[in-house]
């Protein structure tokens, strides 16, 4: 009898624990979703809003809309339905891109394909999310034009402050009469780590295109193993961007046209001024239809944009190693370009249509570039001695000199 008396309170206790855990799971999911949306918008590139929100004990649903900060070129609509569990929440929904000011649906209106669906799982205890988006194959025709898409998949995972994305797009072919463009497979791998409000962040990207081909009756170009790597970093002082493009090979007429790599790094973009410009842009986006455009918007942003140059931005050409056996040319070199940030009050973005203002901007540029093992034909083009093997290209107050001489006209 005593055991039977104990069963009821135990069952009631377990039910209460389950109910509380269920409620906590839903609250944690809502909190993390709100934080992720706020930080995505704080990055400064997008306007993000959540509509049609329904919060429930066992389920919740809504729609997330993403759009560029300014303009109406596109909008991405993500619907979601979350089913909360004690240990995890299952989420799925539909992805609907819309194009142009009239918000034409990409799938269903512009393309004969059903909208892709996305699925994810949020783990309550660890605060991690992982999911995927499947892109279905389709063929679209318009007159002589045809787009053949073989499908793809986007995977994402991570937690608050650290996200990873892996996207693979299968082969794509665009035909227009006798001209065709083929691309793919294309793989994008990205990792984005940030602090609250995206005040600081680091983003690493790797974009690999296995094949890119253009064909028309009088021209055939085919590129393979195109790889672009980039690192973008915003800290307390500056925004810096490092990038490198590697070209496996570009072939034309069954000959090797180009191979090699190019690396560049941009630094010393003032961080506080950048954050100020992004805040101004978000304020403009929030104005809706009353938002300013063109020169009026530029006039408001101009002080902040010019202030971003106050630390004398620097562009480093870390490496140029390009070879063209077909043309008998090679470029191997490095260098740097600097911006003189003194007396920034003399500069105007609004006045760039005036020749004097353009000259004023150009006169702020100084730098140098060294080209090693110069081909003889280049020395001939530049009017230099044919035994010249090194080019010292100097930029002094916007004027280019080659081996101490003014740059001669390249086209006569």
Coordinates of C-alpha atoms in Angstrom, one line a residue:
X1 CA 0.0 0.0 0.0
X2 CA 2.9 2.3 0.8
X3 CA 4.4 1.7 -2.6
X4 CA 1.2 2.6 -4.3
X5 CA 1.0 5.8 -2.3
X6 CA 4.5 6.7 -3.5
X7 CA 3.7 6.0 -7.2
X8 CA 1.4 9.0 -7.6
X9 CA 3.8 11.7 -6.2
X10 CA 6.7 10.2 -8.2
X11 CA 4.6 10.3 -11.4
X12 CA 3.5 13.8 -10.7
X13 CA 7.1 14.9 -9.9
X14 CA 8.4 13.4 -13.1
X15 CA 5.6 15.1 -15.1
X16 CA 6.5 18.5 -13.4
X17 CA 10.2 18.0 -14.2
X18 CA 9.4 17.1 -17.8
X19 CA 7.1 20.1 -18.2
X20 CA 9.7 22.5 -16.7
X21 CA 12.4 21.0 -18.9
X22 CA 10.2 21.3 -21.9
X23 CA 9.4 25.0 -21.1
X24 CA 13.1 25.7 -20.5
X25 CA 14.1 24.1 -23.8
X26 CA 11.6 26.4 -25.7
X27 CA 12.8 29.5 -23.8
X28 CA 16.5 28.7 -24.5
X29 CA 15.7 28.1 -28.2
X30 CA 13.9 31.5 -28.5
X31 CA 16.8 33.2 -26.6
X32 CA 19.5 31.8 -28.9
X33 CA 17.5 32.5 -32.0
X34 CA 17.0 36.1 -31.0
X35 CA 20.7 36.5 -30.1
X36 CA 21.8 35.0 -33.5
X37 CA 19.5 37.4 -35.4
X38 CA 20.7 40.4 -33.5
X39 CA 24.3 39.5 -34.1
X40 CA 23.7 38.8 -37.8
X41 CA 22.2 42.2 -38.2
X42 CA 25.0 43.8 -36.1
X43 CA 27.5 42.6 -38.8
X44 CA 26.2 45.5 -40.8
X45 CA 25.4 44.0 -44.2
X46 CA 21.8 42.9 -43.7
X47 CA 18.5 43.9 -42.4
X48 CA 17.0 40.9 -40.5
X49 CA 13.5 40.7 -39.1
X50 CA 11.3 38.0 -37.6
X51 CA 7.5 38.0 -38.4
X52 CA 4.5 35.7 -37.9
X53 CA 5.9 34.6 -34.6
X54 CA 4.0 32.0 -32.6
X55 CA 5.6 30.8 -29.4
X56 CA 4.3 27.6 -27.8
X57 CA 5.1 25.2 -25.1
X58 CA 5.7 22.2 -27.5
X59 CA 6.2 24.1 -30.8
X60 CA 7.0 27.5 -32.1
X61 CA 7.0 29.0 -35.6
X62 CA 7.7 32.1 -37.5
X63 CA 9.4 33.6 -40.6
X64 CA 12.9 35.2 -40.8
X65 CA 13.5 37.7 -43.5
X66 CA 16.9 38.8 -44.7
X67 CA 17.5 41.7 -47.1
X68 CA 20.5 43.9 -48.1
X69 CA 21.0 46.9 -45.9
X70 CA 20.1 49.3 -48.7
X71 CA 18.2 48.6 -51.9
X72 CA 15.6 46.0 -52.8
X73 CA 17.6 43.7 -55.2
X74 CA 16.7 40.6 -53.2
X75 CA 15.1 39.2 -50.1
X76 CA 15.5 35.8 -48.5
X77 CA 12.6 34.4 -46.6
X78 CA 13.1 31.5 -44.1
X79 CA 10.0 30.0 -42.6
X80 CA 10.5 27.7 -39.6
X81 CA 8.6 25.4 -37.3
X82 CA 10.4 24.2 -34.1
X83 CA 9.3 21.2 -32.1
X84 CA 10.8 21.4 -28.6
X85 CA 12.1 18.4 -26.8
X86 CA 13.8 18.1 -23.4
X87 CA 17.3 17.5 -24.8
X88 CA 16.9 19.0 -28.3
X89 CA 14.7 21.0 -30.6
X90 CA 14.0 19.9 -34.2
X91 CA 13.5 22.7 -36.7
X92 CA 12.5 22.6 -40.4
X93 CA 11.1 25.1 -42.9
X94 CA 11.2 26.5 -46.4
X95 CA 13.7 28.8 -48.1
X96 CA 12.2 31.3 -50.5
X97 CA 14.5 33.8 -52.3
X98 CA 12.7 36.8 -53.8
X99 CA 14.1 39.1 -56.5
X100 CA 13.7 42.8 -57.3
X101 CA 11.4 45.5 -56.0
X102 CA 8.3 43.4 -56.9
X103 CA 9.7 40.4 -54.8
X104 CA 9.4 37.8 -57.6
X105 CA 9.8 34.3 -56.2
X106 CA 12.9 32.7 -57.5
X107 CA 11.5 29.2 -57.2
X108 CA 8.0 28.8 -58.7
X109 CA 7.9 32.1 -60.6
X110 CA 11.4 32.5 -62.2
X111 CA 12.5 28.9 -62.0
X112 CA 10.5 25.7 -62.4
X113 CA 11.5 24.1 -59.2
X114 CA 10.1 23.7 -55.7
X115 CA 11.5 25.9 -52.9
X116 CA 14.3 24.1 -51.0
X117 CA 13.7 23.0 -47.5
X118 CA 16.0 23.4 -44.5
X119 CA 16.3 21.2 -41.4
X120 CA 18.2 21.6 -38.2
X121 CA 18.7 20.3 -34.7
X122 CA 19.3 22.5 -31.7
X123 CA 20.8 20.8 -28.6
X124 CA 19.6 22.4 -25.5
X125 CA 22.4 21.5 -23.1
X126 CA 25.3 22.4 -25.4
X127 CA 23.6 25.3 -27.2
X128 CA 24.8 23.9 -30.6
X129 CA 22.9 23.9 -33.9
X130 CA 23.5 21.9 -37.0
X131 CA 21.5 21.6 -40.1
X132 CA 21.3 21.5 -43.9
X133 CA 19.5 22.9 -47.0
X134 CA 19.0 20.6 -50.0
X135 CA 18.9 22.3 -53.5
X136 CA 16.9 20.2 -56.0
X137 CA 18.1 19.9 -59.7
X138 CA 16.1 21.7 -62.4
X139 CA 16.2 22.8 -66.0
X140 CA 14.9 26.2 -67.0
X141 CA 14.3 27.3 -70.6
X142 CA 13.6 30.7 -72.2
X143 CA 13.8 30.8 -76.0
X144 CA 17.3 29.7 -77.0
X145 CA 18.5 30.1 -73.4
X146 CA 18.7 27.1 -71.1
X147 CA 19.9 26.8 -67.5
X148 CA 20.7 23.2 -66.3
X149 CA 21.4 23.0 -62.6
X150 CA 22.5 19.7 -61.0
X151 CA 21.5 20.5 -57.4
X152 CA 23.6 21.0 -54.3
X153 CA 23.6 21.0 -50.5
X154 CA 24.4 23.6 -47.8
X155 CA 25.5 22.4 -44.3
X156 CA 25.9 24.6 -41.3
X157 CA 26.7 24.0 -37.6
X158 CA 28.1 25.8 -34.6
X159 CA 27.1 27.8 -31.5
X160 CA 26.7 31.3 -30.4
X161 CA 29.8 33.2 -31.5
X162 CA 31.2 30.5 -33.7
X163 CA 29.6 29.2 -36.9
X164 CA 30.8 27.0 -39.8
X165 CA 29.2 26.6 -43.2
X166 CA 30.0 24.1 -46.0
X167 CA 28.2 24.5 -49.3
X168 CA 28.6 22.3 -52.4
X169 CA 27.0 23.3 -55.7
X170 CA 27.0 20.7 -58.4
X171 CA 27.6 21.4 -62.1
X172 CA 25.7 24.3 -63.7
X173 CA 25.4 24.9 -67.4
X174 CA 24.0 28.0 -69.1
X175 CA 23.4 27.9 -72.9
X176 CA 22.5 30.8 -75.1
X177 CA 22.4 29.7 -78.8
X178 CA 26.0 28.5 -79.7
X179 CA 27.6 30.0 -76.5
X180 CA 27.8 28.0 -73.3
X181 CA 29.1 28.7 -69.8
X182 CA 29.8 25.7 -67.5
X183 CA 30.8 25.9 -63.8
X184 CA 31.3 23.5 -61.0
X185 CA 31.3 21.7 -58.9
X186 CA 31.8 24.7 -56.5
X187 CA 32.6 24.3 -52.9
X188 CA 32.5 27.1 -50.3
X189 CA 33.8 26.6 -46.7
X190 CA 33.4 29.5 -44.3
X191 CA 33.9 30.0 -40.6
X192 CA 32.7 33.1 -38.7
X193 CA 33.6 33.8 -35.1
X194 CA 32.5 36.9 -33.3
X195 CA 31.9 38.7 -30.0
X196 CA 28.6 40.0 -28.8
X197 CA 27.1 42.6 -31.2
X198 CA 29.8 41.6 -33.8
X199 CA 32.0 44.3 -32.3
X200 CA 35.0 42.1 -33.2
X201 CA 34.9 39.2 -35.7
X202 CA 37.0 36.9 -37.8
X203 CA 35.8 35.3 -41.0
X204 CA 37.7 32.7 -43.0
X205 CA 36.5 31.6 -46.4
X206 CA 37.7 29.1 -48.9
X207 CA 36.0 29.0 -52.4
X208 CA 37.0 26.3 -54.8
X209 CA 35.7 26.0 -58.4
X210 CA 36.8 22.7 -59.9
X211 CA 36.0 23.8 -63.5
X212 CA 34.9 26.9 -65.4
X213 CA 34.5 26.8 -69.1
X214 CA 33.3 29.3 -71.8
X215 CA 32.7 28.1 -75.3
X216 CA 31.5 30.0 -78.5
X217 CA 32.3 29.4 -82.2
X218 CA 35.5 31.4 -82.2
X219 CA 36.7 31.1 -78.6
X220 CA 37.1 28.3 -76.0
X221 CA 38.5 28.9 -72.5
X222 CA 38.6 26.3 -69.7
X223 CA 39.9 27.0 -66.2
X224 CA 40.4 24.3 -63.6
X225 CA 41.2 24.3 -59.9
X226 CA 40.4 28.0 -59.1
X227 CA 40.8 28.5 -55.4
X228 CA 40.2 31.7 -53.4
X229 CA 41.1 32.0 -49.8
X230 CA 40.3 35.0 -47.6
X231 CA 40.7 36.1 -44.0
X232 CA 38.7 39.2 -42.7
X233 CA 39.4 40.4 -39.2
X234 CA 37.9 43.3 -37.3
X235 CA 39.4 44.1 -33.9
X236 CA 39.5 47.2 -31.7
X237 CA 41.8 49.1 -34.1
X238 CA 41.3 48.1 -37.7
X239 CA 39.6 46.0 -40.3
X240 CA 42.0 43.9 -42.3
X241 CA 41.4 41.6 -45.3
X242 CA 43.9 39.0 -46.7
X243 CA 43.1 37.2 -49.9
X244 CA 44.8 34.8 -52.3
X245 CA 43.7 33.5 -55.6
X246 CA 45.3 30.3 -57.0
X247 CA 44.8 29.4 -60.6
X248 CA 45.4 25.8 -61.4
X249 CA 45.3 26.3 -65.1
X250 CA 43.5 28.2 -67.8
X251 CA 43.6 26.5 -71.3
X252 CA 42.8 28.1 -74.7
X253 CA 43.1 26.2 -78.0
X254 CA 44.5 23.2 -76.1
X255 CA 47.4 25.3 -74.8
X256 CA 48.2 26.5 -71.3
X257 CA 47.2 30.1 -71.2
X258 CA 47.7 31.0 -67.5
X259 CA 48.7 29.4 -64.2
X260 CA 49.8 30.8 -60.8
X261 CA 48.6 32.8 -57.9
X262 CA 48.1 36.3 -56.6
X263 CA 48.0 37.4 -53.0
X264 CA 46.9 40.7 -51.5
X265 CA 46.3 42.2 -48.1
X266 CA 44.4 45.4 -47.1
X267 CA 44.9 46.8 -43.6
X268 CA 44.6 49.9 -41.5
X269 CA 40.9 50.6 -42.1
X270 CA 39.9 52.4 -38.9
X271 CA 37.6 50.2 -36.9
X272 CA 35.6 52.8 -35.0
X273 CA 34.9 54.8 -38.1
X274 CA 33.7 51.6 -39.9
X275 CA 31.4 50.8 -37.0
X276 CA 30.1 54.3 -37.2
X277 CA 29.3 54.1 -40.9
X278 CA 27.5 50.7 -40.4
X279 CA 25.4 52.3 -37.6
X280 CA 24.5 55.2 -40.0
X281 CA 23.5 52.6 -42.6
X282 CA 21.3 50.7 -40.2
X283 CA 19.6 53.9 -39.2
X284 CA 19.0 54.7 -42.9
X285 CA 17.6 51.2 -43.5
X286 CA 15.2 51.6 -40.5
X287 CA 13.8 54.7 -42.2
X288 CA 12.1 52.5 -44.8
X289 CA 10.6 54.4 -47.7
X290 CA 11.9 57.7 -46.4
X291 CA 15.5 56.5 -46.7
X292 CA 17.8 58.8 -48.6
X293 CA 19.5 57.6 -51.8
X294 CA 22.4 58.7 -54.0
X295 CA 24.2 61.9 -53.3
X296 CA 22.0 62.7 -50.3
X297 CA 23.0 59.4 -48.6
X298 CA 26.6 59.9 -49.6
X299 CA 26.6 63.3 -48.0
X300 CA 25.5 61.9 -44.7
X301 CA 28.0 59.0 -44.8
X302 CA 31.0 61.0 -46.3
X303 CA 32.5 62.1 -42.9
X304 CA 32.5 58.5 -41.7
X305 CA 33.8 57.0 -44.9
X306 CA 36.7 59.5 -45.1
X307 CA 37.4 58.9 -41.3
X308 CA 38.0 55.2 -42.2
X309 CA 41.2 56.4 -44.0
X310 CA 42.7 58.2 -41.0
X311 CA 45.2 55.4 -40.2
X312 CA 46.7 55.5 -43.7
X313 CA 45.3 52.3 -45.3
X314 CA 47.9 50.0 -46.9
X315 CA 47.5 47.5 -49.7
X316 CA 50.2 44.8 -49.8
X317 CA 50.7 42.8 -52.9
X318 CA 52.2 39.8 -51.0
X319 CA 52.8 37.7 -54.0
X320 CA 52.3 37.6 -57.8
X321 CA 53.4 34.4 -59.5
X322 CA 51.8 34.1 -62.9
X323 CA 53.0 32.2 -65.9
X324 CA 51.7 32.1 -69.5
X325 CA 53.5 29.5 -71.6
X326 CA 51.2 30.3 -74.5
X327 CA 52.2 34.0 -74.5
X328 CA 55.7 33.5 -73.3
X329 CA 55.2 35.8 -70.4
X330 CA 55.7 35.5 -66.6
X331 CA 55.0 37.9 -63.7
X332 CA 56.8 37.3 -60.4
X333 CA 56.9 40.1 -57.9
X334 CA 55.6 41.9 -54.8
X335 CA 55.0 45.4 -53.5
X336 CA 52.8 47.8 -51.5
X337 CA 50.6 50.8 -51.9
X338 CA 50.0 53.4 -49.2
X339 CA 47.4 56.2 -48.7
X340 CA 48.5 59.5 -47.2
X341 CA 46.0 60.4 -44.5
X342 CA 47.2 63.9 -43.7
X343 CA 44.7 66.7 -44.1
X344 CA 41.7 64.5 -44.8
X345 CA 39.5 67.6 -44.7
X346 CA 40.8 68.5 -48.2
X347 CA 39.1 65.4 -49.6
X348 CA 35.6 64.9 -50.8
X349 CA 33.7 61.9 -52.2
X350 CA 30.9 64.1 -53.5
X351 CA 33.4 66.1 -55.5
X352 CA 35.0 63.2 -57.4
X353 CA 33.3 64.3 -60.6
X354 CA 35.6 67.3 -60.6
X355 CA 39.1 66.7 -62.1
X356 CA 40.9 68.7 -59.4
X357 CA 39.4 66.5 -56.7
X358 CA 40.3 63.3 -58.5
X359 CA 43.9 64.6 -58.8
X360 CA 43.9 65.4 -55.1
X361 CA 42.9 61.8 -54.3
X362 CA 45.5 60.3 -56.6
X363 CA 48.2 62.4 -55.1
X364 CA 47.7 60.6 -51.8
X365 CA 49.0 57.3 -53.3
X366 CA 52.6 56.2 -52.8
X367 CA 54.1 52.8 -53.2
X368 CA 56.4 50.4 -55.1
X369 CA 56.3 47.1 -56.9
X370 CA 59.1 44.9 -58.0
X371 CA 58.8 42.7 -61.0
X372 CA 61.5 40.0 -61.1
X373 CA 62.8 38.2 -64.2
X374 CA 61.1 40.5 -66.6
X375 CA 60.5 39.1 -70.1
X376 CA 62.4 40.8 -72.9
X377 CA 59.2 41.7 -74.7
X378 CA 58.0 43.8 -71.7
X379 CA 61.3 45.7 -71.6
X380 CA 60.7 46.4 -75.3
X381 CA 57.2 47.6 -74.8
X382 CA 58.4 50.0 -72.1
X383 CA 61.4 51.3 -74.1
X384 CA 63.9 49.9 -71.7
X385 CA 67.2 48.2 -72.4
X386 CA 66.6 44.7 -73.7
X387 CA 68.8 43.2 -71.0
X388 CA 66.5 44.6 -68.2
X389 CA 65.7 41.8 -65.8
X390 CA 64.0 43.7 -62.9
X391 CA 61.4 46.4 -63.0
X392 CA 61.1 48.8 -60.1
X393 CA 57.7 50.4 -60.4
X394 CA 57.3 53.4 -58.1
X395 CA 54.2 55.4 -57.3
X396 CA 55.0 58.9 -56.0
X397 CA 52.1 61.1 -55.2
X398 CA 50.0 59.2 -57.8
X399 CA 52.6 59.4 -60.5
X400 CA 54.0 56.1 -61.8
X401 CA 57.7 55.7 -62.7
X402 CA 59.4 52.5 -64.0
X403 CA 63.1 52.1 -63.2
X404 CA 63.3 55.8 -62.5
X405 CA 61.5 56.9 -65.7
X406 CA 58.0 58.2 -66.2
X407 CA 55.6 55.4 -67.3
X408 CA 55.5 55.7 -71.1
X409 CA 52.1 55.5 -73.0
X410 CA 51.3 51.8 -73.3
X411 CA 49.0 52.3 -76.3
X412 CA 50.0 54.5 -79.2

